[in-house]
Amino acid sequence: MKIVLLGPPGAGKGTQAKSISNRYSIPHISTGDIFRKNIAENTPLGIEAKKHIDKGHLVPDDLTIDIVKDRLKKEDCDKGYLLDGFPRTAMQAEALECFLNSRGEKLNTALLIDVPRGFILERMTGRRVCPACGASYHIKFNPPTIDGRCDICGTDIIQRKDDVESTVSERLDVYDKQTEPLINYYKSEGLLTIVDGTKAINVVFEEICNILGSNKNDNY
Ligand code: ADP
Ligand code: AMP
């Protein structure tokens, strides 16, 4: 099963991706996580990516596309994958389509987690993440069992630098201009499915499973 997750920053893509990845045994590929890991390790890619991420801008397409293509060639992607945060531009969507075509493959679905603007600021400024395993929490909607500690690995959770209010508004503008048009692109390809992302986390997950469970293209 090959899935693209669409939706604005803060929609719940990372949260749902972890559960989908477990349920369907497919790797969760988050370009944001890849960049953050490289930033933490101070690699040349991390140093370049940080310049853009800290301003709320996108990392350049050529860099991002190469990273994703390399990742998708790995053996664990043979039975499918879940892309979270990619594609984010028309050029990235075209590159993904070319990559799939060159291998005789197709996406099963582009799943939009639909959340109106009004919900986003509170979700993003209240988000806390685990720097070790990438788990995502929310101070109000999804707090960890022990205050300030990751449920999965016990590491102290932190606020992402780009989740402060000023950067959030820039990221939402970037989303509106560059990423939202992909919804129509996938709609015109007949691949778009939509889930209401304003419901509780477990309800959203149930609805996603209903959609994916009834997906007819499981053989791709
Ligand atoms: P994205 O990956 O789309 O940027 P996240 O999955 O990190 O978004 O979610 C953003 C924030 O909103 C996190 O703090 C997360 O715990 C919280 N969240 C995710 N889904 C929901 C939901 N359905 N209801 C309330 N809060 C949610
Ligand atoms: P995310 O974790 O998906 O919210 O991504 C965090 C940041 O990483 C984004 O605000 C971008 O700066 C950068 N990023 C992640 N994915 C992409 C992508 N597909 N293209 C360009 N930049 C990206």
Short mmCIF file of C-alpha atoms and ligand atoms in Angstrom, two decimals:
data_model
loop_
_atom_site.label_atom_id
_atom_site.label_comp_id
_atom_site.label_asym_id
_atom_site.label_seq_id
_atom_site.Cartn_x
_atom_site.Cartn_y
_atom_site.Cartn_z
CA MET A 1 0.00 0.00 0.00
CA LYS A 2 1.43 3.37 -1.06
CA ILE A 3 -0.10 6.38 0.61
CA VAL A 4 0.51 10.11 0.53
CA LEU A 5 -0.80 12.02 3.56
CA LEU A 6 -1.96 15.55 2.77
CA GLY A 7 -3.05 18.32 5.09
CA PRO A 8 -1.82 21.57 6.60
CA PRO A 9 0.92 21.59 9.20
CA GLY A 10 -0.69 20.58 12.49
CA ALA A 11 -3.48 18.56 10.82
CA GLY A 12 -2.37 15.38 12.58
CA LYS A 13 -0.41 13.71 9.77
CA GLY A 14 2.49 12.58 11.96
CA THR A 15 0.15 11.42 14.73
CA GLN A 16 -1.95 9.30 12.37
CA ALA A 17 1.06 8.15 10.34
CA LYS A 18 2.53 6.35 13.36
CA SER A 19 -0.70 4.38 13.89
CA ILE A 20 -1.19 3.66 10.17
CA SER A 21 2.41 2.48 9.88
CA ASN A 22 1.88 0.03 12.79
CA ARG A 23 -1.50 -1.20 11.60
CA TYR A 24 -0.48 -1.77 7.97
CA SER A 25 3.21 -2.62 8.56
CA ILE A 26 4.52 -0.04 6.12
CA PRO A 27 7.34 2.44 6.79
CA HIS A 28 6.39 5.97 7.80
CA ILE A 29 8.53 8.34 5.76
CA SER A 30 8.43 11.91 7.07
CA THR A 31 10.64 14.40 5.25
CA GLY A 32 10.39 16.67 8.30
CA ASP A 33 11.75 13.86 10.51
CA ILE A 34 14.57 13.19 8.02
CA PHE A 35 15.57 16.86 8.06
CA ARG A 36 15.36 17.10 11.86
CA LYS A 37 17.56 14.01 12.26
CA ASN A 38 20.14 15.56 9.92
CA ILE A 39 19.98 18.84 11.82
CA ALA A 40 20.56 17.01 15.12
CA GLU A 41 23.56 15.22 13.57
CA ASN A 42 24.85 18.44 12.00
CA THR A 43 25.25 16.86 8.56
CA PRO A 44 25.69 19.07 5.44
CA LEU A 45 22.04 18.34 4.57
CA GLY A 46 20.97 19.31 8.09
CA ILE A 47 22.93 22.58 7.97
CA GLU A 48 21.29 23.51 4.64
CA ALA A 49 17.79 22.39 5.68
CA LYS A 50 17.93 24.32 8.97
CA LYS A 51 18.35 27.63 7.14
CA HIS A 52 14.95 27.14 5.50
CA ILE A 53 13.08 25.32 8.26
CA ASP A 54 13.82 27.93 10.93
CA LYS A 55 12.23 30.60 8.72
CA GLY A 56 9.16 28.48 8.04
CA HIS A 57 10.14 28.06 4.39
CA LEU A 58 10.39 24.89 2.36
CA VAL A 59 13.68 23.12 1.80
CA PRO A 60 14.54 23.39 -1.95
CA ASP A 61 12.85 20.86 -4.22
CA ASP A 62 15.99 19.33 -5.75
CA LEU A 63 17.40 18.44 -2.34
CA THR A 64 14.10 17.12 -1.00
CA ILE A 65 13.27 15.06 -4.09
CA ASP A 66 16.66 13.31 -4.12
CA ILE A 67 16.32 12.37 -0.47
CA VAL A 68 12.87 10.89 -0.95
CA LYS A 69 13.84 8.96 -4.08
CA ASP A 70 16.82 7.43 -2.27
CA ARG A 71 14.61 6.48 0.65
CA LEU A 72 11.92 4.90 -1.53
CA LYS A 73 14.51 2.67 -3.21
CA LYS A 74 15.27 0.94 0.10
CA GLU A 75 14.09 -2.63 0.51
CA ASP A 76 11.63 -1.89 3.33
CA CYS A 77 9.58 0.15 0.82
CA ASP A 78 9.01 -2.83 -1.48
CA LYS A 79 5.58 -3.56 0.03
CA GLY A 80 4.56 0.07 0.30
CA TYR A 81 5.04 3.18 2.39
CA LEU A 82 3.34 6.15 3.90
CA LEU A 83 4.64 9.58 2.85
CA ASP A 84 4.09 12.30 5.46
CA GLY A 85 4.98 15.86 4.43
CA PHE A 86 5.92 14.92 0.86
CA PRO A 87 5.02 16.03 -1.76
CA ARG A 88 4.63 19.67 -0.75
CA THR A 89 5.02 21.35 -4.15
CA ALA A 90 3.83 20.66 -7.72
CA MET A 91 7.40 19.80 -8.68
CA GLN A 92 7.65 17.24 -5.88
CA ALA A 93 4.31 15.69 -6.89
CA GLU A 94 5.51 15.39 -10.51
CA ALA A 95 8.80 13.87 -9.39
CA LEU A 96 6.95 11.29 -7.30
CA GLU A 97 4.70 10.41 -10.21
CA CYS A 98 7.71 10.01 -12.54
CA PHE A 99 9.46 7.83 -9.97
CA LEU A 100 6.40 5.59 -9.59
CA ASN A 101 5.82 5.40 -13.36
CA SER A 102 9.44 4.43 -13.98
CA ARG A 103 8.89 1.43 -11.71
CA GLY A 104 5.42 0.55 -13.02
CA GLU A 105 3.89 1.46 -9.67
CA LYS A 106 0.95 3.59 -8.53
CA LEU A 107 -0.18 5.36 -5.40
CA ASN A 108 -3.18 3.79 -3.69
CA THR A 109 -4.44 7.06 -2.29
CA ALA A 110 -3.66 10.62 -1.32
CA LEU A 111 -5.39 10.94 2.02
CA LEU A 112 -6.25 14.48 3.08
CA ILE A 113 -6.59 15.10 6.81
CA ASP A 114 -8.95 18.01 6.57
CA VAL A 115 -8.61 20.59 9.36
CA PRO A 116 -9.73 24.21 8.98
CA ARG A 117 -7.31 27.05 9.77
CA GLY A 118 -9.10 27.90 13.01
CA PHE A 119 -7.84 24.71 14.69
CA ILE A 120 -4.25 24.90 13.55
CA LEU A 121 -2.59 27.53 15.71
CA GLU A 122 -3.60 25.86 18.99
CA ARG A 123 -2.55 22.46 17.68
CA MET A 124 0.87 23.63 16.57
CA THR A 125 1.82 25.86 19.47
CA GLY A 126 0.67 23.12 21.90
CA ARG A 127 2.59 20.38 20.09
CA ARG A 128 5.47 18.73 21.92
CA VAL A 129 7.70 16.12 20.31
CA CYS A 130 10.13 13.50 21.40
CA PRO A 131 13.58 14.34 20.00
CA ALA A 132 14.61 10.68 20.28
CA CYS A 133 11.75 8.70 18.69
CA GLY A 134 9.73 11.45 16.97
CA ALA A 135 6.47 10.78 18.86
CA SER A 136 4.14 13.77 18.86
CA TYR A 137 2.08 14.97 21.84
CA HIS A 138 -0.15 17.92 22.65
CA ILE A 139 -0.21 19.69 25.98
CA LYS A 140 -4.05 19.67 25.97
CA PHE A 141 -5.33 17.18 23.39
CA ASN A 142 -2.80 14.38 23.73
CA PRO A 143 -0.56 14.81 26.79
CA PRO A 144 1.96 12.10 27.73
CA THR A 145 1.16 9.94 30.76
CA ILE A 146 4.05 11.43 32.77
CA ASP A 147 4.27 15.18 32.35
CA GLY A 148 7.09 16.19 29.98
CA ARG A 149 8.22 12.58 29.24
CA CYS A 150 7.77 10.52 26.09
CA ASP A 151 5.44 7.52 26.71
CA ILE A 152 7.38 5.38 24.25
CA CYS A 153 11.03 5.95 25.18
CA GLY A 154 11.01 8.12 28.33
CA THR A 155 13.01 10.98 26.76
CA ASP A 156 12.13 14.57 27.78
CA ILE A 157 9.78 16.02 25.15
CA ILE A 158 10.43 19.44 23.62
CA GLN A 159 8.73 22.17 21.61
CA ARG A 160 9.90 22.38 17.98
CA LYS A 161 11.63 25.68 17.18
CA ASP A 162 9.37 26.15 14.16
CA ASP A 163 6.20 25.72 16.26
CA VAL A 164 6.32 29.25 17.70
CA GLU A 165 3.46 31.50 16.62
CA SER A 166 5.42 33.74 14.21
CA THR A 167 6.86 30.80 12.25
CA VAL A 168 3.54 28.96 12.26
CA SER A 169 1.83 31.76 10.34
CA GLU A 170 4.61 31.77 7.72
CA ARG A 171 4.31 27.97 7.37
CA LEU A 172 0.55 28.26 6.86
CA ASP A 173 1.07 30.85 4.12
CA VAL A 174 3.58 28.56 2.43
CA TYR A 175 1.06 25.71 2.72
CA ASP A 176 -1.72 27.77 1.13
CA LYS A 177 0.45 28.87 -1.78
CA GLN A 178 2.51 25.78 -2.52
CA THR A 179 0.93 22.68 -1.02
CA GLU A 180 -2.84 23.15 -0.95
CA PRO A 181 -3.04 23.11 -4.79
CA LEU A 182 -1.93 19.45 -4.63
CA ILE A 183 -5.39 18.58 -3.29
CA ASN A 184 -6.88 19.39 -6.70
CA TYR A 185 -4.03 17.64 -8.46
CA TYR A 186 -4.74 14.36 -6.64
CA LYS A 187 -8.48 14.88 -7.02
CA SER A 188 -8.06 15.12 -10.79
CA GLU A 189 -6.00 11.92 -10.71
CA GLY A 190 -8.91 10.18 -8.93
CA LEU A 191 -6.69 9.44 -5.92
CA LEU A 192 -8.00 11.85 -3.29
CA THR A 193 -9.71 10.59 -0.13
CA ILE A 194 -10.69 12.89 2.72
CA VAL A 195 -11.01 12.38 6.45
CA ASP A 196 -12.38 14.92 8.94
CA GLY A 197 -9.32 15.76 11.04
CA THR A 198 -11.20 17.85 13.60
CA LYS A 199 -12.43 14.75 15.48
CA ALA A 200 -10.58 13.04 18.31
CA ILE A 201 -7.33 11.27 17.40
CA ASN A 202 -8.75 7.74 17.80
CA VAL A 203 -11.89 8.61 15.81
CA VAL A 204 -9.79 10.01 12.95
CA PHE A 205 -7.73 6.80 12.98
CA GLU A 206 -10.85 4.61 12.82
CA GLU A 207 -12.12 6.59 9.84
CA ILE A 208 -8.75 6.27 8.11
CA CYS A 209 -8.81 2.49 8.62
CA ASN A 210 -12.29 2.37 7.09
CA ILE A 211 -11.00 4.24 4.05
CA LEU A 212 -7.81 2.19 3.69
CA GLY A 213 -9.56 -1.09 4.45
CA SER A 214 -11.88 -0.54 1.52
CA ASN A 215 -9.11 0.52 -0.83
CA LYS A 216 -9.28 -1.62 -3.93
CA ASN A 217 -5.71 -1.18 -5.14
CA ASP A 218 -3.95 -3.22 -2.46
CA ASN A 219 -1.81 -5.09 -4.96
CA TYR A 220 0.27 -2.12 -6.02
P1 ADP B 1 1.34 17.30 11.44
O1 ADP B 1 2.24 16.10 11.34
O2 ADP B 1 0.21 17.25 10.43
O3 ADP B 1 2.07 18.60 11.41
P2 ADP B 1 0.87 16.37 14.20
O4 ADP B 1 0.45 14.95 14.00
O5 ADP B 1 2.22 16.60 14.75
O6 ADP B 1 0.61 17.24 12.86
O7 ADP B 1 -0.25 17.06 15.12
C1 ADP B 1 -0.14 18.43 15.50
C2 ADP B 1 -0.55 18.58 16.97
O8 ADP B 1 -1.95 18.36 17.10
C3 ADP B 1 0.14 17.58 17.90
O9 ADP B 1 0.40 18.23 19.11
C4 ADP B 1 -0.89 16.46 18.07
O10 ADP B 1 -0.78 15.80 19.32
C5 ADP B 1 -2.21 17.23 17.97
N1 ADP B 1 -3.28 16.46 17.29
C6 ADP B 1 -3.15 15.61 16.25
N2 ADP B 1 -4.36 15.11 15.88
C7 ADP B 1 -5.27 15.70 16.72
C8 ADP B 1 -6.69 15.61 16.83
N3 ADP B 1 -7.41 14.82 16.02
N4 ADP B 1 -7.29 16.37 17.80
C9 ADP B 1 -6.56 17.18 18.61
N5 ADP B 1 -5.22 17.30 18.54
C10 ADP B 1 -4.57 16.58 17.61
P1 AMP B 2 7.04 18.87 9.02
O1 AMP B 2 7.71 18.03 10.06
O2 AMP B 2 6.37 18.05 7.95
O3 AMP B 2 6.11 19.90 9.63
O4 AMP B 2 8.20 19.67 8.27
C1 AMP B 2 9.00 20.61 8.97
C2 AMP B 2 9.72 21.51 7.98
O5 AMP B 2 10.62 20.72 7.17
C3 AMP B 2 8.82 22.22 6.97
O6 AMP B 2 8.27 23.43 7.50
C4 AMP B 2 9.81 22.48 5.84
O7 AMP B 2 10.67 23.57 6.13
C5 AMP B 2 10.66 21.22 5.84
N1 AMP B 2 10.06 20.20 4.95
C6 AMP B 2 9.48 19.03 5.31
N2 AMP B 2 9.04 18.35 4.24
C7 AMP B 2 9.35 19.12 3.16
C8 AMP B 2 9.15 18.99 1.75
N3 AMP B 2 8.50 17.93 1.23
N4 AMP B 2 9.61 19.97 0.95
C9 AMP B 2 10.26 21.03 1.45
N5 AMP B 2 10.47 21.24 2.75
C10 AMP B 2 10.02 20.29 3.61
#
